[in-house]
Coordinates of C-alpha atoms in Angstrom, one line a residue:
M212 CA -146.5 60.2 -169.6
R213 CA -144.9 61.2 -166.4
N214 CA -141.8 62.5 -168.2
L215 CA -144.1 64.4 -170.6
A216 CA -146.0 66.1 -167.9
M217 CA -142.8 67.3 -166.2
V218 CA -141.4 68.7 -169.2
L219 CA -144.5 70.5 -169.8
G220 CA -144.7 71.9 -166.3
L221 CA -141.0 73.0 -166.5
L222 CA -141.8 75.0 -169.7
M223 CA -144.7 76.6 -168.1
S224 CA -142.8 77.7 -164.9
M225 CA -140.0 79.1 -167.1
S226 CA -142.6 81.2 -169.3
L227 CA -144.1 82.7 -166.1
F228 CA -140.9 84.0 -165.0
A229 CA -139.3 85.4 -168.3
D230 CA -138.5 89.0 -168.8
T231 CA -141.7 90.9 -168.8
T232 CA -142.7 93.0 -172.0
Q233 CA -144.7 96.1 -172.2
V234 CA -145.8 97.7 -175.6
E235 CA -146.7 101.4 -176.0
R236 CA -147.9 103.2 -179.1
V237 CA -147.9 106.9 -180.0
Y238 CA -149.6 108.4 -183.1
F239 CA -147.9 111.4 -184.8
D240 CA -150.4 113.6 -186.7
G241 CA -148.0 116.2 -187.9
T242 CA -148.7 118.9 -185.3
Q243 CA -146.9 117.9 -182.3
N244 CA -143.0 118.5 -181.7
M245 CA -142.6 115.6 -179.3
D246 CA -144.0 112.5 -177.7
N247 CA -143.2 110.6 -174.6
V248 CA -143.8 107.1 -173.4
Q249 CA -143.0 105.0 -170.4
A250 CA -142.7 101.4 -169.5
R251 CA -141.7 99.4 -166.4
T252 CA -140.5 95.8 -167.0
E253 CA -138.7 93.2 -165.1
V254 CA -135.5 91.4 -165.8
T255 CA -135.0 87.9 -164.8
R256 CA -131.9 85.6 -164.6
T257 CA -131.7 81.9 -164.9
E258 CA -130.7 79.6 -161.9
Y259 CA -130.4 75.9 -161.6
R260 CA -131.5 73.4 -159.0
T261 CA -130.9 69.6 -158.9
V262 CA -133.9 67.5 -159.1
R263 CA -134.5 63.7 -159.5
V264 CA -136.8 62.5 -162.2
P265 CA -138.0 59.2 -163.2
S266 CA -136.2 57.4 -166.0
T267 CA -135.6 54.1 -167.4
C268 CA -132.1 52.2 -166.7
Y269 CA -130.6 49.0 -167.9
R270 CA -128.8 46.2 -166.4
T271 CA -127.0 43.4 -167.9
E272 CA -128.0 39.9 -167.2
W273 CA -126.9 36.5 -168.5
R274 CA -129.1 34.1 -170.2
Y275 CA -128.3 30.3 -171.1
R276 CA -129.2 29.9 -174.7
C277 CA -128.8 27.0 -177.2
T278 CA -128.6 26.8 -180.8
M279 CA -128.2 24.0 -183.4
R280 CA -124.9 24.4 -185.5
P281 CA -125.6 22.7 -188.8
G282 CA -123.1 19.9 -189.9
S283 CA -120.4 20.6 -192.6
C284 CA -119.3 18.6 -195.5
R285 CA -115.8 18.2 -197.3
N286 CA -114.3 16.1 -199.8
V287 CA -111.8 13.4 -198.7
C288 CA -109.3 11.8 -201.3
D289 CA -107.0 9.0 -201.1
R290 CA -103.5 8.7 -202.9
N291 CA -105.2 7.2 -205.8
R292 CA -107.5 10.3 -206.1
N293 CA -110.5 8.4 -205.2
C294 CA -112.7 11.0 -203.3
R295 CA -115.7 10.9 -201.2
R296 CA -117.8 13.2 -199.6
V297 CA -117.8 13.3 -195.7
C298 CA -120.3 15.3 -193.6
S299 CA -120.6 15.9 -189.9
R300 CA -123.6 15.7 -187.9
P301 CA -125.4 19.0 -186.7
Q302 CA -124.4 19.9 -183.1
R303 CA -126.3 21.5 -180.2
V304 CA -124.2 24.4 -178.9
C305 CA -125.2 26.1 -175.7
R306 CA -123.6 29.4 -174.1
N307 CA -124.2 32.2 -171.7
I308 CA -125.1 35.6 -173.5
P309 CA -125.6 38.9 -172.1
V310 CA -129.1 40.7 -172.2
Q311 CA -130.1 44.4 -171.4
V312 CA -132.9 44.4 -169.1
P313 CA -134.9 47.7 -168.5
Y314 CA -136.1 48.6 -165.1
R315 CA -137.5 51.7 -163.4
C316 CA -135.3 54.3 -161.7
T317 CA -134.5 57.9 -161.2
R318 CA -131.8 60.2 -162.5
T319 CA -130.5 63.6 -161.3
V320 CA -130.7 66.6 -163.7
Q321 CA -130.1 70.2 -163.4
E322 CA -133.4 72.2 -163.8
P323 CA -133.5 75.7 -165.1
Y324 CA -135.8 78.2 -163.5
E325 CA -136.1 82.2 -163.7
V326 CA -135.8 84.4 -160.8
H327 CA -136.3 88.0 -160.4
D328 CA -133.2 90.1 -161.0
Y329 CA -134.1 93.8 -161.3
F330 CA -136.7 96.1 -162.5
V331 CA -136.3 98.6 -165.4
D332 CA -137.9 102.1 -165.8
T333 CA -137.7 103.1 -169.5
E334 CA -138.8 106.5 -170.9
V335 CA -138.7 107.1 -174.7
T336 CA -138.9 110.4 -176.2
F337 CA -139.6 111.3 -179.9
N338 CA -138.5 114.5 -181.1
Y339 CA -140.1 115.5 -184.6
D340 CA -138.8 117.7 -187.2
L341 CA -141.8 119.5 -188.7
S342 CA -140.0 121.6 -191.4
D343 CA -141.1 119.2 -194.3
I344 CA -144.6 118.3 -193.0
L345 CA -147.4 119.3 -195.3
N346 CA -151.2 118.8 -194.7
G347 CA -150.6 116.7 -191.4
A348 CA -149.4 113.2 -191.1
G349 CA -150.4 109.8 -190.0
E350 CA -147.6 107.6 -188.6
E351 CA -148.0 105.4 -185.6
F352 CA -144.9 104.5 -183.6
T353 CA -144.7 101.4 -181.4
V354 CA -142.2 101.0 -178.6
S355 CA -141.7 97.4 -177.3
V356 CA -139.6 96.8 -174.1
T357 CA -138.6 93.5 -173.1
G358 CA -136.6 93.5 -169.9
K359 CA -134.1 96.1 -170.9
D360 CA -134.3 95.9 -174.5
V361 CA -136.2 98.3 -176.4
N362 CA -137.3 98.0 -180.1
M363 CA -139.1 100.9 -182.0
S364 CA -141.0 100.4 -185.3
V365 CA -143.4 102.5 -187.4
A366 CA -146.7 101.8 -189.2
D367 CA -146.3 104.6 -191.8
S368 CA -148.8 106.3 -194.0
G369 CA -146.9 106.1 -197.0
N370 CA -146.7 109.8 -197.4
Y371 CA -143.3 110.4 -195.7
L372 CA -139.9 108.9 -195.6
I373 CA -139.1 108.7 -191.9
L374 CA -135.6 109.2 -191.0
K375 CA -133.9 108.5 -187.7
R376 CA -131.3 111.0 -187.4
S377 CA -130.0 110.1 -183.8
E378 CA -130.8 107.6 -181.2
N379 CA -129.4 108.6 -177.6
I380 CA -129.4 106.3 -174.6
D381 CA -128.6 107.2 -171.1
S382 CA -129.0 104.7 -168.2
S383 CA -128.2 104.5 -164.5
A384 CA -128.8 101.8 -161.9
R385 CA -129.6 102.0 -158.3
G386 CA -130.4 99.1 -156.1
E387 CA -132.7 96.7 -157.9
D388 CA -133.8 99.4 -160.4
L389 CA -132.4 100.2 -163.9
T390 CA -133.5 103.7 -165.3
Q391 CA -133.0 104.2 -168.9
S392 CA -134.0 107.0 -171.2
I393 CA -134.0 106.9 -175.1
T394 CA -134.3 109.8 -177.4
Y395 CA -135.1 109.3 -181.0
D396 CA -134.6 112.4 -183.5
L397 CA -136.8 111.9 -186.4
D398 CA -137.1 113.8 -189.8
F399 CA -139.9 113.5 -192.3
V400 CA -139.3 113.7 -196.1
Q401 CA -142.1 113.8 -198.6
M402 CA -142.1 110.5 -200.3
S403 CA -143.3 112.1 -203.5
K404 CA -139.9 113.9 -203.6
V405 CA -138.1 110.5 -203.7
K406 CA -140.6 108.9 -206.1
D407 CA -140.8 111.8 -208.5
A408 CA -137.0 111.6 -209.0
L409 CA -136.2 108.0 -208.8
G410 CA -139.5 106.1 -209.4
A411 CA -139.3 105.8 -213.2
G412 CA -135.6 104.6 -213.0
V413 CA -132.6 105.8 -215.1
Q414 CA -134.0 106.5 -218.6
D415 CA -132.7 107.6 -222.1
V416 CA -129.0 106.5 -221.6
S417 CA -126.6 107.1 -224.3
Y418 CA -122.9 107.8 -224.9
R419 CA -121.5 110.3 -227.6
N420 CA -118.2 111.7 -228.1
G421 CA -117.0 111.0 -224.6
V422 CA -120.1 112.4 -223.1
L423 CA -122.6 110.1 -221.0
Y424 CA -126.2 111.2 -221.2
F425 CA -129.3 109.9 -219.1
A426 CA -132.4 111.2 -217.6
L427 CA -134.2 110.9 -214.1
G428 CA -137.4 112.1 -212.9
K429 CA -138.6 115.6 -211.9
G430 CA -136.7 117.2 -208.9
F431 CA -133.4 115.3 -209.1
N432 CA -130.7 117.7 -207.6
T433 CA -127.3 117.4 -206.0
K434 CA -128.5 118.7 -202.7
D435 CA -130.9 115.9 -202.0
F436 CA -129.4 113.1 -204.0
I437 CA -126.2 111.3 -204.7
Q438 CA -124.9 110.4 -208.1
N439 CA -122.4 107.6 -208.3
I440 CA -120.5 106.3 -211.5
K441 CA -118.6 103.2 -211.8
V442 CA -116.6 102.6 -214.9
Y443 CA -115.1 99.2 -215.9
N444 CA -112.9 97.8 -218.5
S445 CA -115.4 95.4 -220.1
R446 CA -113.6 92.2 -221.3
R447 CA -115.7 89.7 -223.4
F448 CA -114.0 86.5 -222.0
R449 CA -112.7 87.6 -218.8
S450 CA -114.0 89.5 -215.5
D451 CA -114.4 93.1 -215.8
V452 CA -111.9 95.5 -214.4
L453 CA -113.0 98.4 -212.1
L454 CA -111.3 101.7 -213.2
F455 CA -113.4 104.3 -211.4
D456 CA -116.0 104.4 -208.5
R457 CA -116.8 107.8 -207.1
N458 CA -119.8 110.0 -206.1
L459 CA -119.7 112.9 -208.5
T460 CA -119.8 116.7 -207.4
D461 CA -122.0 119.3 -208.7
N462 CA -119.4 120.7 -211.2
E463 CA -118.9 117.3 -212.8
M464 CA -122.4 117.0 -214.2
D465 CA -124.7 119.3 -216.3
I466 CA -128.2 119.0 -214.9
Q467 CA -131.2 120.5 -217.0
T468 CA -134.9 120.3 -216.3
N469 CA -137.1 119.4 -219.1
G470 CA -140.8 119.1 -218.1
N471 CA -141.0 116.0 -215.9
Q472 CA -137.6 114.9 -216.7
T473 CA -134.1 115.9 -215.3
Q474 CA -131.5 115.5 -218.0
V475 CA -127.9 114.8 -216.7
S476 CA -124.9 114.8 -219.0
I477 CA -121.3 113.8 -217.8
D478 CA -118.1 114.5 -219.7
M479 CA -116.3 111.2 -219.0
T480 CA -113.0 112.7 -220.4
R481 CA -112.9 115.1 -217.5
L482 CA -113.1 112.3 -214.8
N483 CA -109.4 111.5 -214.9
V484 CA -110.0 108.1 -215.8
D485 CA -108.3 106.2 -219.0
L486 CA -111.6 105.2 -221.0
P487 CA -111.2 101.6 -222.6
S488 CA -112.4 101.0 -226.1
R489 CA -115.2 98.8 -224.4
M490 CA -116.5 100.1 -221.1
R491 CA -119.3 99.1 -218.7
V492 CA -120.7 102.0 -217.0
I493 CA -123.1 101.5 -213.9
M494 CA -125.0 104.9 -213.0
T495 CA -126.6 104.8 -209.5
S496 CA -128.7 107.7 -208.2
K497 CA -129.8 107.5 -204.6
Y498 CA -131.6 109.8 -202.0
N499 CA -129.1 111.2 -199.6
T500 CA -130.2 110.5 -196.1
R501 CA -127.0 112.2 -194.7
G502 CA -126.2 109.3 -192.4
A503 CA -129.7 108.8 -191.0
T504 CA -131.5 105.5 -191.0
A505 CA -134.7 105.0 -193.1
L506 CA -137.2 103.5 -190.8
N507 CA -140.0 102.8 -193.5
A508 CA -138.1 102.2 -196.7
K509 CA -135.4 99.8 -198.0
E510 CA -132.4 100.9 -199.6
S511 CA -133.5 99.7 -203.0
E512 CA -136.6 101.9 -202.8
L513 CA -134.3 105.0 -202.4
E514 CA -132.2 104.5 -205.5
A515 CA -132.4 104.0 -209.3
S516 CA -129.5 102.1 -211.2
A517 CA -128.6 101.4 -214.9
N518 CA -125.9 99.2 -216.2
W519 CA -124.9 99.8 -219.8
I520 CA -121.9 98.8 -222.0
F521 CA -120.4 101.2 -224.6
S522 CA -117.8 100.7 -227.2
K523 CA -115.9 103.4 -229.1

């Protein structure tokens, strides 16, 4: 119990002096160009001190112990092969044996504890691009600062794809204070634009006379989306061999709008690839984030893909 109490006390003392955390939230309603939050936290460091703690030690003592050794029997034969069984009597055997005896003692350990290292003043600025905002917004950004570590997340409305275009960090130290400023440049894209184009996936796939046909949703275009094509030599009993893997340019596709569909055709004979008699084609259409990080969508939610095998 004494050991358990000491461990619990040690954990409590360490938690009291861990790096402090401050959480701030900002609400973006679609009208403001920027927001700003500030936080002041503390960074600690671990030091060690030598302490003695109660423990259990063991010493070796010798005990005189006796046991009965059973007798043994054997066959004894003379020259004429007349045999008889001869047995010895049990014997009492005594000897000194070592025994480990516990006793109370103390041992020396290195106990960690946290001490103040320095304070951190953090300023976080959000710059919003409002060019694609329609009818307001409802996005809540959370900034969590622990020590000097900053984490930003968003609880989104589902109406916009939120893109982090850049993250700029500047810091300076003076005495026992670290000052750091972080700027996030954020863009907002109507989520309906992505879902309308990619939400239904790649449809109506066919291949005729060297031309690949397929359809995507309304609004697919080469400005906001990327079309990748992979061509494999598809072998029945061995692994496929990749022959072509590239994002296509605008002049390598024919794109036509037909109601709520965008029909795409690609002349495969113009792609400078030797088309095999049996080929696997993987078509991947994805939203072009232009190097930005999507804060509220997985990569799989921003693309549609199809995998087909064609034979001549």
